[in-house]
PDB file of C-alpha atoms in Angstrom:
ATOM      1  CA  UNK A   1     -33.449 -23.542 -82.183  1.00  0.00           C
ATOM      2  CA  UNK A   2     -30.573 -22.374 -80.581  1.00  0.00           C
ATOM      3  CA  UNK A   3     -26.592 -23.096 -81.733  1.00  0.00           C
ATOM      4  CA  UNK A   4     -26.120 -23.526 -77.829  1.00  0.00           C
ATOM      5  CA  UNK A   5     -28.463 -26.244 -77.398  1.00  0.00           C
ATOM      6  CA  UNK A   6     -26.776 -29.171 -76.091  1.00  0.00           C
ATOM      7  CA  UNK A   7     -27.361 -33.390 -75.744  1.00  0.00           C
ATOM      8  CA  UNK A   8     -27.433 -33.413 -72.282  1.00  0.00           C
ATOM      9  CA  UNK A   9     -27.774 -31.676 -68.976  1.00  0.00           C
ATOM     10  CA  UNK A  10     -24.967 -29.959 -66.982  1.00  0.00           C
ATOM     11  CA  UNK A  11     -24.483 -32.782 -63.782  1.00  0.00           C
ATOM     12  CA  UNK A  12     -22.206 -30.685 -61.372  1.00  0.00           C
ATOM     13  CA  UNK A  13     -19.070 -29.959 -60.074  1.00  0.00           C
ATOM     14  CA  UNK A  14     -16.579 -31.865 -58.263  1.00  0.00           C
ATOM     15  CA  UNK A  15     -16.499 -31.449 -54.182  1.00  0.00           C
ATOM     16  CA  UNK A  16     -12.671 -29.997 -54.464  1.00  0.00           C
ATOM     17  CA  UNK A  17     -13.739 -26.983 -56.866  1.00  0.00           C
ATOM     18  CA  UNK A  18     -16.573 -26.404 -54.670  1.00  0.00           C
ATOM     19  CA  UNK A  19     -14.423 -26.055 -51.644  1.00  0.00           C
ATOM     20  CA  UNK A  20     -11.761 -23.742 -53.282  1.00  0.00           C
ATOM     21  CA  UNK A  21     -14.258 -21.261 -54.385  1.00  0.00           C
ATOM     22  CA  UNK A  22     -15.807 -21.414 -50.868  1.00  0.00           C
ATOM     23  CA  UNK A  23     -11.775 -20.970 -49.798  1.00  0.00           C
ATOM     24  CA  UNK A  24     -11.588 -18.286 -52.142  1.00  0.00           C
ATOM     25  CA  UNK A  25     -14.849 -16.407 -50.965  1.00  0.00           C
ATOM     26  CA  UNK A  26     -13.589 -17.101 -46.914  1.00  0.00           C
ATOM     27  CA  UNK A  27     -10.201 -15.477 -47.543  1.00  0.00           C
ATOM     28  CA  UNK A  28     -11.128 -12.446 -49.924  1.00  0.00           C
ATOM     29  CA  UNK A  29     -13.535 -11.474 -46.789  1.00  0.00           C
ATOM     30  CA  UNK A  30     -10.951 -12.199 -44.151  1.00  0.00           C
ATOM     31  CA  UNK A  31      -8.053  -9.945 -46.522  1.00  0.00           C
ATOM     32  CA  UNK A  32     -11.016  -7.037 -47.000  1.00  0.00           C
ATOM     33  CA  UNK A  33     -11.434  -7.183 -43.560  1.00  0.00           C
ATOM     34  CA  UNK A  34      -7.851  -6.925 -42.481  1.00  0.00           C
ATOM     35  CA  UNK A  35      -7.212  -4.694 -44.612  1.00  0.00           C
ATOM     36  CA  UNK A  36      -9.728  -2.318 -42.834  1.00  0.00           C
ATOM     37  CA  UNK A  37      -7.693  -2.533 -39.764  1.00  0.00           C
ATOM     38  CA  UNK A  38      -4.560  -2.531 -40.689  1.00  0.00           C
ATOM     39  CA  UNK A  39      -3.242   0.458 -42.358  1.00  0.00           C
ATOM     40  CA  UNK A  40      -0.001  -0.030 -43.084  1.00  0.00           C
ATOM     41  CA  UNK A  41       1.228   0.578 -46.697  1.00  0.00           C
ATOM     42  CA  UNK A  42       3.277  -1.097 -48.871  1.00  0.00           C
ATOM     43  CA  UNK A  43       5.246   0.472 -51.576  1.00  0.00           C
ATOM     44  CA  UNK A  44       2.522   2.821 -52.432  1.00  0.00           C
ATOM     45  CA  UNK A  45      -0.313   0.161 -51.745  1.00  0.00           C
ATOM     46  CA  UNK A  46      -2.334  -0.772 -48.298  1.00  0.00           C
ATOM     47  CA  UNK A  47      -0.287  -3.996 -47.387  1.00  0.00           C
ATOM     48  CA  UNK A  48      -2.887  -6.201 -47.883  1.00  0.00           C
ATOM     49  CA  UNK A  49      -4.339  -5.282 -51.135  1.00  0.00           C
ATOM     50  CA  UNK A  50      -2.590  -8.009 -53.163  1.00  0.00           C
ATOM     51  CA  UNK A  51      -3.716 -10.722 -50.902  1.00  0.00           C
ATOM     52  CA  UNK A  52      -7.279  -9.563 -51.471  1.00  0.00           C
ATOM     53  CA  UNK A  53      -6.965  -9.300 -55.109  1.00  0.00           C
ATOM     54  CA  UNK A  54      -5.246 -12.752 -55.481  1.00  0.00           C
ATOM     55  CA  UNK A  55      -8.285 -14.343 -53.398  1.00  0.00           C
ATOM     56  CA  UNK A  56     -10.542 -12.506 -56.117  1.00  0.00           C
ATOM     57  CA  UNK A  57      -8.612 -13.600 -58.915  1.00  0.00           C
ATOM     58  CA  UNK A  58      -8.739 -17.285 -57.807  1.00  0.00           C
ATOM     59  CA  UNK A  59     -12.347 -16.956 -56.645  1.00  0.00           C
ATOM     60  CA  UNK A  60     -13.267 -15.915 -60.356  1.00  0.00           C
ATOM     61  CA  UNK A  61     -10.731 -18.904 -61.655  1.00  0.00           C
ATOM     62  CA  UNK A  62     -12.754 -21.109 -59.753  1.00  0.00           C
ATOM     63  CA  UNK A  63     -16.061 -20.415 -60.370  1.00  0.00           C
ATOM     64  CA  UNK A  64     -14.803 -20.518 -64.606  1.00  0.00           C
ATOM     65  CA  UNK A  65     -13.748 -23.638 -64.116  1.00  0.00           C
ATOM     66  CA  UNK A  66     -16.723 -24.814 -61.977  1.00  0.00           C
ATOM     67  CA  UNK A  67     -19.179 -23.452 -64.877  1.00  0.00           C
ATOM     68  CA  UNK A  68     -16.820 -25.397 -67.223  1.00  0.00           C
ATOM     69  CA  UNK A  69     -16.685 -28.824 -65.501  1.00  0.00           C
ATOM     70  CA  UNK A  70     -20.405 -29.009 -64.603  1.00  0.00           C
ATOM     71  CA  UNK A  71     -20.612 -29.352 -67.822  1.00  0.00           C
ATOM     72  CA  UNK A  72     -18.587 -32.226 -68.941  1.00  0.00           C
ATOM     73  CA  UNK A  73     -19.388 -36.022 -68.940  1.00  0.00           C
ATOM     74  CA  UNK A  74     -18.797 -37.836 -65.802  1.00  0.00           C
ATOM     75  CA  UNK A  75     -15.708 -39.957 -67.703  1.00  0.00           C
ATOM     76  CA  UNK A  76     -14.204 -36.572 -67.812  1.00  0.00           C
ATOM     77  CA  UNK A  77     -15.312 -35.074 -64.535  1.00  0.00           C
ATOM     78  CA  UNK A  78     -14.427 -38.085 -62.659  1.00  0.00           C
ATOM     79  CA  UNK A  79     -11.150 -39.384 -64.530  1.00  0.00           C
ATOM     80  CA  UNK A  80      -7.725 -39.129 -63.417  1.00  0.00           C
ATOM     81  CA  UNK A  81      -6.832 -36.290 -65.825  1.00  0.00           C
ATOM     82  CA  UNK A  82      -8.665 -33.662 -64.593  1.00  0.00           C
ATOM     83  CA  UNK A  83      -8.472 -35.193 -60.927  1.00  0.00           C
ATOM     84  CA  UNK A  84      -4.734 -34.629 -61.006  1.00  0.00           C
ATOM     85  CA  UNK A  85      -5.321 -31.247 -62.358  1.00  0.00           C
ATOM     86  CA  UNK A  86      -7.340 -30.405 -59.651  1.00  0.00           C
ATOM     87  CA  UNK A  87      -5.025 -31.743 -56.824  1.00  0.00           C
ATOM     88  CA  UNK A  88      -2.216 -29.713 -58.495  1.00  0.00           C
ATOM     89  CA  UNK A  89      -4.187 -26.444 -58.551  1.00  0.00           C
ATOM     90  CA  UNK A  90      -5.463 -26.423 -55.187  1.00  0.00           C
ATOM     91  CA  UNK A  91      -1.903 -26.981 -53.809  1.00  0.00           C
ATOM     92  CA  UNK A  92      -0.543 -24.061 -55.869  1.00  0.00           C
ATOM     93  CA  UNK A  93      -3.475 -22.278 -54.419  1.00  0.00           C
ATOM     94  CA  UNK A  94      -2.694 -22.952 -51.370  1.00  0.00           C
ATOM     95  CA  UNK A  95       0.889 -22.232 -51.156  1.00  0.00           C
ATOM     96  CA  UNK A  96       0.056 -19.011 -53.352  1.00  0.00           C
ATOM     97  CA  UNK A  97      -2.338 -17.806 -50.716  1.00  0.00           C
ATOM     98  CA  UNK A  98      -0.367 -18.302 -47.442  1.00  0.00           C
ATOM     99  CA  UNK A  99       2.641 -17.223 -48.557  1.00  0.00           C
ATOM    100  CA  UNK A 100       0.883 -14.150 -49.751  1.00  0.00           C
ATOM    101  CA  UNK A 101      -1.006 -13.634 -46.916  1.00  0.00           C
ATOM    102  CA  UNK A 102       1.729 -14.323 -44.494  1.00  0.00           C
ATOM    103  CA  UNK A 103       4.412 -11.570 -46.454  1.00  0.00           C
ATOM    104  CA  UNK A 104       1.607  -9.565 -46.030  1.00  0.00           C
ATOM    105  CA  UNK A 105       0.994  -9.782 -42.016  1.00  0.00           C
ATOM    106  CA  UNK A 106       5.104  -9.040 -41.842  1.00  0.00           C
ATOM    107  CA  UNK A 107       3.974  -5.889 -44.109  1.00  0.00           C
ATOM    108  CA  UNK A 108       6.769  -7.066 -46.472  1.00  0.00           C
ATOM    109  CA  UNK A 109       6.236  -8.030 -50.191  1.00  0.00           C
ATOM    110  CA  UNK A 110       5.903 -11.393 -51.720  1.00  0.00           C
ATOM    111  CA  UNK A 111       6.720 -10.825 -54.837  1.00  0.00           C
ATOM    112  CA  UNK A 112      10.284 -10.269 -56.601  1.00  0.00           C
ATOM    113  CA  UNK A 113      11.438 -10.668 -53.081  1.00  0.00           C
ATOM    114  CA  UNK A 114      14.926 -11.592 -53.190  1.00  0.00           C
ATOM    115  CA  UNK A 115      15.870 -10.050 -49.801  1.00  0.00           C
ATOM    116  CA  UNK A 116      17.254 -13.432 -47.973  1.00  0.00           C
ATOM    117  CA  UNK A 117      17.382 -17.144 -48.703  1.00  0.00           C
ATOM    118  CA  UNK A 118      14.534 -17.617 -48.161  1.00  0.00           C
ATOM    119  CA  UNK A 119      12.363 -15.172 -49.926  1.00  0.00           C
ATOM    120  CA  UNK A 120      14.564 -15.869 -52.646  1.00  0.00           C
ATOM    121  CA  UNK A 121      13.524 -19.630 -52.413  1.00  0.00           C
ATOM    122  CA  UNK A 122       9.774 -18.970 -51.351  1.00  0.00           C
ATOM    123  CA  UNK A 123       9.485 -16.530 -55.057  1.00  0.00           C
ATOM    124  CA  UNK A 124      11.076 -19.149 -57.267  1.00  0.00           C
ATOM    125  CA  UNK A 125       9.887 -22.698 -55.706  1.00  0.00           C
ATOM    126  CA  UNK A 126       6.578 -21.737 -54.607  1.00  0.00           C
ATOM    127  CA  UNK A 127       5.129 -18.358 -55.726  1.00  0.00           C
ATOM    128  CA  UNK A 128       7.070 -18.929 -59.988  1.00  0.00           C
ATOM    129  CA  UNK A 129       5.734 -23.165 -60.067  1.00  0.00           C
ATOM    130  CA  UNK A 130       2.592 -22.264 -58.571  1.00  0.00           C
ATOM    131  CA  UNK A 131       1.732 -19.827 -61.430  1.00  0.00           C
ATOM    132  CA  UNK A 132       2.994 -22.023 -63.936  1.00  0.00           C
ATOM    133  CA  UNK A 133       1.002 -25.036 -62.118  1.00  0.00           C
ATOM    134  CA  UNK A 134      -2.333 -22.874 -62.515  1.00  0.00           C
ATOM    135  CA  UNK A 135      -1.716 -21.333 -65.676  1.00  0.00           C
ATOM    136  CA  UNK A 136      -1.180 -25.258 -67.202  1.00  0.00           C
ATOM    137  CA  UNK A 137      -4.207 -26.590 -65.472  1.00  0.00           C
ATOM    138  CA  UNK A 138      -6.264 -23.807 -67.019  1.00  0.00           C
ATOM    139  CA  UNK A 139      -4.747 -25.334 -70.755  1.00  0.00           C
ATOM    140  CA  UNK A 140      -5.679 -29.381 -69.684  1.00  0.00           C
ATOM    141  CA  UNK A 141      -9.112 -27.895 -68.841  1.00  0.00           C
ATOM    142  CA  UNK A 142      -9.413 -26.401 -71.970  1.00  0.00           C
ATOM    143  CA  UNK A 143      -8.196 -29.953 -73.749  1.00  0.00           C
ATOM    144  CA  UNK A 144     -11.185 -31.624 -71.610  1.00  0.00           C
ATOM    145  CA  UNK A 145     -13.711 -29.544 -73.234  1.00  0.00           C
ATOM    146  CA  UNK A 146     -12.619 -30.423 -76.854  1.00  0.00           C
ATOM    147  CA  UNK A 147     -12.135 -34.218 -76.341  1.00  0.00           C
ATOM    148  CA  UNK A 148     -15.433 -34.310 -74.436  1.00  0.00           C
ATOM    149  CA  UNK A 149     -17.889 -35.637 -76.906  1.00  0.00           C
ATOM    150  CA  UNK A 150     -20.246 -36.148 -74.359  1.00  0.00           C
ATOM    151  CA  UNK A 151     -20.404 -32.218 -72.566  1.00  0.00           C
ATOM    152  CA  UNK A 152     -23.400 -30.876 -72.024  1.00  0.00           C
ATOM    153  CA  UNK A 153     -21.597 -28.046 -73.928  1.00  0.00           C
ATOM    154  CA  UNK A 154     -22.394 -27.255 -78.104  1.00  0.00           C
ATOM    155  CA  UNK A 155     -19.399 -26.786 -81.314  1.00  0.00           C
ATOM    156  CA  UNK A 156     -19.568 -22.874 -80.802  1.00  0.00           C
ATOM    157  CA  UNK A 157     -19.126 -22.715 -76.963  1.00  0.00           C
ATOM    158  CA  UNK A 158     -16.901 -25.556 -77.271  1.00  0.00           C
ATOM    159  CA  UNK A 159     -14.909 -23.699 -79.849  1.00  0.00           C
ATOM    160  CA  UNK A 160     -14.836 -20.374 -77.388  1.00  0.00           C
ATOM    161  CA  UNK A 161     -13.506 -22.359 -74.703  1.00  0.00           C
ATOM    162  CA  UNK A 162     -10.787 -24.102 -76.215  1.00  0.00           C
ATOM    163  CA  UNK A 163      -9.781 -20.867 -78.043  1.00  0.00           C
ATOM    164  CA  UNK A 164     -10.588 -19.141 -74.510  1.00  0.00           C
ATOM    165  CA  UNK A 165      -8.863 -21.456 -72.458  1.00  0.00           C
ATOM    166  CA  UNK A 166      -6.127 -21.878 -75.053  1.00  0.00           C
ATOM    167  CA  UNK A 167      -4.961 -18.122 -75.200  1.00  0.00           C
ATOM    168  CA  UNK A 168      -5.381 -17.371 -71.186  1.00  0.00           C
ATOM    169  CA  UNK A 169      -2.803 -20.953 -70.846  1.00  0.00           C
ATOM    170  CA  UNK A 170       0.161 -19.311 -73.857  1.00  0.00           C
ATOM    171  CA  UNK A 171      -0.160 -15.877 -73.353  1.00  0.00           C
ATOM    172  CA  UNK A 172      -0.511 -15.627 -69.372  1.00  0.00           C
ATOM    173  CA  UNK A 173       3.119 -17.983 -69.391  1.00  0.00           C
ATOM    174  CA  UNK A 174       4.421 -15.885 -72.099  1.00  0.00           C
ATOM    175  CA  UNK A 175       3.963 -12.310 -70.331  1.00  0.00           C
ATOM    176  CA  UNK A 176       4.395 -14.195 -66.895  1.00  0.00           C
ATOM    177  CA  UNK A 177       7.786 -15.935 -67.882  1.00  0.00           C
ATOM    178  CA  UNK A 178       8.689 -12.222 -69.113  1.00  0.00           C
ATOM    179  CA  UNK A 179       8.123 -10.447 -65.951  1.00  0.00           C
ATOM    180  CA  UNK A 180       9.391 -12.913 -63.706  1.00  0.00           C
ATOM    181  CA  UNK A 181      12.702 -12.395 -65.683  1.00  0.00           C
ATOM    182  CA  UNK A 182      12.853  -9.067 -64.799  1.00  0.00           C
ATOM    183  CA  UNK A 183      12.169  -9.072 -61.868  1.00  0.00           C
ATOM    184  CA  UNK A 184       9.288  -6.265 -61.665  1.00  0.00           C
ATOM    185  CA  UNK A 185       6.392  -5.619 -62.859  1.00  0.00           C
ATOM    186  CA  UNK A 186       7.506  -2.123 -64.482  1.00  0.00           C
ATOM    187  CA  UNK A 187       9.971  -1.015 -66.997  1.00  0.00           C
ATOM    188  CA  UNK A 188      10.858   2.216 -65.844  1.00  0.00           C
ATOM    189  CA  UNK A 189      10.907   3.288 -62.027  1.00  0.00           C
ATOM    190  CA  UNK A 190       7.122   5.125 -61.158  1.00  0.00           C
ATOM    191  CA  UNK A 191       8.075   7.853 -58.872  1.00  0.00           C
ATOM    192  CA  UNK A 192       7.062   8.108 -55.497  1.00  0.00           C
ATOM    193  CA  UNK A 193       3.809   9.395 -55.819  1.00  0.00           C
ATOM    194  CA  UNK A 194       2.797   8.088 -59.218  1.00  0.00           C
ATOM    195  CA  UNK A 195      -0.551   7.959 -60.474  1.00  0.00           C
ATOM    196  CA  UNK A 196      -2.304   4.789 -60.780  1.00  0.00           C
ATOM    197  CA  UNK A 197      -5.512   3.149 -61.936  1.00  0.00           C
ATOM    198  CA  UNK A 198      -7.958   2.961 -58.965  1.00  0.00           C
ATOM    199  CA  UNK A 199      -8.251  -0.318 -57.209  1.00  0.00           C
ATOM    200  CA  UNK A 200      -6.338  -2.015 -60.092  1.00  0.00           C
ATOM    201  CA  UNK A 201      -3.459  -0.434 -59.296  1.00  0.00           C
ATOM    202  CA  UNK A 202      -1.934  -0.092 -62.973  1.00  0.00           C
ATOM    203  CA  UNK A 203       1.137   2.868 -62.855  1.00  0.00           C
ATOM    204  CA  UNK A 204      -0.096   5.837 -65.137  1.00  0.00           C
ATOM    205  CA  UNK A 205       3.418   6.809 -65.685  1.00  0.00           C
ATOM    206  CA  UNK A 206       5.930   3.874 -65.941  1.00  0.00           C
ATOM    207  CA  UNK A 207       4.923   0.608 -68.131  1.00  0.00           C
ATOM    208  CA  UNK A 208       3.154  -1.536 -66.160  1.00  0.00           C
ATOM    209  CA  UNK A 209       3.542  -5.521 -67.495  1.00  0.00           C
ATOM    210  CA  UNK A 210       0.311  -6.125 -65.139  1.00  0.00           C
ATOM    211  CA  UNK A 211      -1.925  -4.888 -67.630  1.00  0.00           C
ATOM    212  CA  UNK A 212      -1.157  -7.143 -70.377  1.00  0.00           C
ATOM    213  CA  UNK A 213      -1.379 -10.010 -67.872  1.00  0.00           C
ATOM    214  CA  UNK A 214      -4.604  -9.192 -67.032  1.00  0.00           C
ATOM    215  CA  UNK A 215      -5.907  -9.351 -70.515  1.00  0.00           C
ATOM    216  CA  UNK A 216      -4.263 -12.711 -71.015  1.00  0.00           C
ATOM    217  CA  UNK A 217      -5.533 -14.371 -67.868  1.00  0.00           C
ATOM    218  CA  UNK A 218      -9.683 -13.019 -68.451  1.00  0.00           C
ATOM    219  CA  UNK A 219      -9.306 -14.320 -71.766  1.00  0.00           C
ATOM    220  CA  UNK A 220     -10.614 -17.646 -70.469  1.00  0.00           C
ATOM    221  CA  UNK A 221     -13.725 -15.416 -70.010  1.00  0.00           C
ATOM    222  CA  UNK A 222     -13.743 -12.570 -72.136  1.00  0.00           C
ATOM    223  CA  UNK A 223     -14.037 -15.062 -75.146  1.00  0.00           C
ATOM    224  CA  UNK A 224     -16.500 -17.480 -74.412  1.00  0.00           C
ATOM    225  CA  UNK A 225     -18.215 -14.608 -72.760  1.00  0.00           C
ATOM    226  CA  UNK A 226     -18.495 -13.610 -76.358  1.00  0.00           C
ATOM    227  CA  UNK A 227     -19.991 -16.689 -77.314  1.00  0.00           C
ATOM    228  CA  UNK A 228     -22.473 -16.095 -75.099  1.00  0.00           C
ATOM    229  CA  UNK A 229     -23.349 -12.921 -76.955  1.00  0.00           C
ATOM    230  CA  UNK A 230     -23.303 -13.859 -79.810  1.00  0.00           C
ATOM    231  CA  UNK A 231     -26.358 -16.375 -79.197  1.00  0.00           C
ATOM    232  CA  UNK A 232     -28.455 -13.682 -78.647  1.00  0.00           C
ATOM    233  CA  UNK A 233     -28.179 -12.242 -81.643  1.00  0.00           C
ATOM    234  CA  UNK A 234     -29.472 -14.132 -84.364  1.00  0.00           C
ATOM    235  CA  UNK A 235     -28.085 -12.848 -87.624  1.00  0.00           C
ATOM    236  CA  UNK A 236     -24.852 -13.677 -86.107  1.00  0.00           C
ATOM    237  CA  UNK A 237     -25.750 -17.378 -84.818  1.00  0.00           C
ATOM    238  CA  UNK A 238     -24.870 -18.649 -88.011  1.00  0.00           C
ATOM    239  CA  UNK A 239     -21.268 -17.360 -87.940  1.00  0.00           C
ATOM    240  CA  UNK A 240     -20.417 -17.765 -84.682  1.00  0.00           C
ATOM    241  CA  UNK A 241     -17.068 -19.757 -85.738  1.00  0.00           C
ATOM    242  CA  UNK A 242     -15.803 -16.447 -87.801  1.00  0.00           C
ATOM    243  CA  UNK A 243     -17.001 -13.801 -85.122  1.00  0.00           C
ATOM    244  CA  UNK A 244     -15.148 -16.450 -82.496  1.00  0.00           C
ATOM    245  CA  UNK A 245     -12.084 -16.026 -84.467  1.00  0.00           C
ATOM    246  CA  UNK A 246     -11.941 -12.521 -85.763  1.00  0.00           C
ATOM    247  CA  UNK A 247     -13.034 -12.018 -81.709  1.00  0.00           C
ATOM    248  CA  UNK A 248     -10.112 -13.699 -80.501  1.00  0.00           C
ATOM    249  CA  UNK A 249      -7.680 -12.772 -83.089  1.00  0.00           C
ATOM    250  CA  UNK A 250      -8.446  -9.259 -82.114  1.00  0.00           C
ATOM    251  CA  UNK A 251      -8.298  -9.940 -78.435  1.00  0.00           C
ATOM    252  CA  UNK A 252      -4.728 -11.526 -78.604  1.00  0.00           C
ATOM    253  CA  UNK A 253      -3.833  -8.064 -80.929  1.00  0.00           C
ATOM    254  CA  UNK A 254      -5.102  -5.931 -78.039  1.00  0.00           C
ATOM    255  CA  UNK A 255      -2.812  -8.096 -75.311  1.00  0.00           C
ATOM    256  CA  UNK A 256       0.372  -8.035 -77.295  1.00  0.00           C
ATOM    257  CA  UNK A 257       0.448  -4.701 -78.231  1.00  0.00           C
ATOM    258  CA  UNK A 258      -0.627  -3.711 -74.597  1.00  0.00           C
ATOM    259  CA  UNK A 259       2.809  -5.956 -73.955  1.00  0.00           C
ATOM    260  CA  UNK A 260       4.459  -4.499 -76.417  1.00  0.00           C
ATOM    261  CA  UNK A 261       3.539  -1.218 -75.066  1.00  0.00           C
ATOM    262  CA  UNK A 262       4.614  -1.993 -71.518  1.00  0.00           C
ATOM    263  CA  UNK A 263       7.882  -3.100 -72.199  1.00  0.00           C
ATOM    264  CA  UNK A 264       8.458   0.389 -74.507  1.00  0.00           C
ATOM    265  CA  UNK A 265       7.964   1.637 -70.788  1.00  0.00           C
ATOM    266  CA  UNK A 266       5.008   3.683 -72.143  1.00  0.00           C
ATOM    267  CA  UNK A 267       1.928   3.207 -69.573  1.00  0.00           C
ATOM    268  CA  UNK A 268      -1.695   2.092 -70.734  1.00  0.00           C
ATOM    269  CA  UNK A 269      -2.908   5.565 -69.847  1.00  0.00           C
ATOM    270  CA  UNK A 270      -0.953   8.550 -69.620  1.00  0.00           C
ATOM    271  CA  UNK A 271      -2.076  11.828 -67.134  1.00  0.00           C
TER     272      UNK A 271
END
C-alpha cells in the first residue's frame, strides 16, 4: 500500500481561496493583455511585466494553499486560525495588486520607490507589511498541517509540507528583509543594456537578490513536490523521511549560496 494513503477524503476549499485564485487568474489575463497594448518600458522591462508576474505568483500561492487546505479537517478549515489567516492574505493581496497595477498604468515603478511621500509611504506600509503578511500566513498554514491529526494528508507529505512550508516562511523574510534594506534588488548597477534571463528577468551581469528569493518562495512546492516523487518510487518509499531531509537540506544549501552569491555581486549566470 502506499505511504501516501490517508484516513480520510480531501472535503474542499474555503469560498475566499476559491475567489482569490479566480482574482488571480482575472488579473494575470487583464496584465497580459495590457501589456500587449501598451508598450511602454520600464527600466529595461515592458511596464507591466511585474504586475503580470505578481498575479502569477499569487495565482500559484493560491492554488498551493487550496491543494493544502482541501485537505485538512473541517475544525481546521473552518476555525478562526486559519480564517484570520485568510482575511489577512487576501487584504495584502489586494493592496499588493492595485498598488502594483496602478504604478504600473502611471508607467512608474512600485517598488523601492522613494520618489515622494507617498511612494515612500505606499513601499513601506503597504507593499513591505503585505509581504511580510503573506510570507507569515504561508508559516501558520504550514503549522495547520502538522497539528491536523485529522488531514486527509499522511506522516511523509505531512513532513514535506511543514518542512516545505517552513523554509518558503524563514528564508523568503530572511532574503526579503535583506533586499528591502537595500533598497534594490541588485548589488552592483547592470548597465543599460544588460543581459537578462528571458521572461524571468534575472540580470546576467550584476547580482540579482531575485533569484535567491525565488528559490525560497517555490520551496513550499519544490519540496513536497518531492514527496510526491518519491511515492512513485518504491525502493525509496521506505525512506521518505531521510530523502525529505537530505532534499531539503540541500535545497536550503542551493538558496543560500545563490544569496550568498548575489550579494558578492556575482550573477547566477554569467555571458
Amino acid at each position: 500500500m502506499s505511504t501516501f494513503v490517508a484516513h480520510t477524503s480531501p472535503t474542499g476549499t474555503s469560498n475566499l481561496l476559491a475567489v482569490l485564485i479566480g482574482l488571480s487568474l482575472a488579473l494575470l489575463t487583464l496584465t497580459a493583455a495590457s501589456g500587449a497594448v501598451d508598450p511602454r518600458i520600464l527600466n529595461g522591462d515592458p511596464v507591466w511585466a511585474k504586475p503580470f508576474k505578481f498575479s502569477l505568483s499569487f495565482l500559484v500561492l493560491f492554488l498551493t494553499l487550496s491543494w493544502l487546505e482541501s485537505r485538512l479537517s473541517e475544525r481546521w478549515r473552518e476555525g478562526w486560525i486559519l480564517s484570520c489567516t485568510r482575511i489577512a492574505m487576501t487584504i495584502s493581496f489586494l493592496a499588493e495588486m492595485s498598488y502594483i497595477s496602478y504604478q504600473a498604468a502611471l508607467g512608474e515603478p512600485s517598488h523601492f520607490n522613494y520618489s515622494s511621500d507617498f511612494h515612500a509611504a505606499m513601499y513601506s506600509l503597504v507593499m513591505f507589511t503585505g509581504a511580510v503578511v503573506l510570507t507569515l500566513g504561508i508559516g501558520v498554514f504550514a503549522i495547520a498541517a502538522s497539528m491536523d491529526n485529522d488531514a486527509y494528508i499522511s506522516r511523509p507529505l505531512r513532513l514535506a509540507v511543514a518542512l516545505g512550508f517552513g523554509v518558503s516562511c524563514i528564508l523568503t523574510l530572511i532574503i526579503g528583509s535583506y533586499m528591502g534594506g537595500q533598497n534594490s534588488s541588485f548589488v552592483g548597477a547592470p548597465s543599460a543594456h544588460s543581459a537578462y534571463v528571458p521572461f524571468l528577468g534575472w540580470s546576467l551581469e550584476a547580482g540579482d537578490l531575485r533569484v535567491s528569493h525565488f528559490f525560497a518562495l517555490h520551496a513550499m512546492q519544490f519540496i513536497p513536490g518531492m514527496a510526491l516523487l518519491i511515492e512513485k518510487h518504491r525502493a525509496l518509499s521506505n525512506r521518505v523521511p531521510c530523502v525529505l531531509f537530505l532534499f531539503t537540506i540541500s535545497y536550503i544549501a542551493l538558496t543560500l549560496a545563490l544569496f550568498f552569491q548575489a550579494i558578492s555581486g556575482q550573477p547566477m549566470f554569467s555571458t
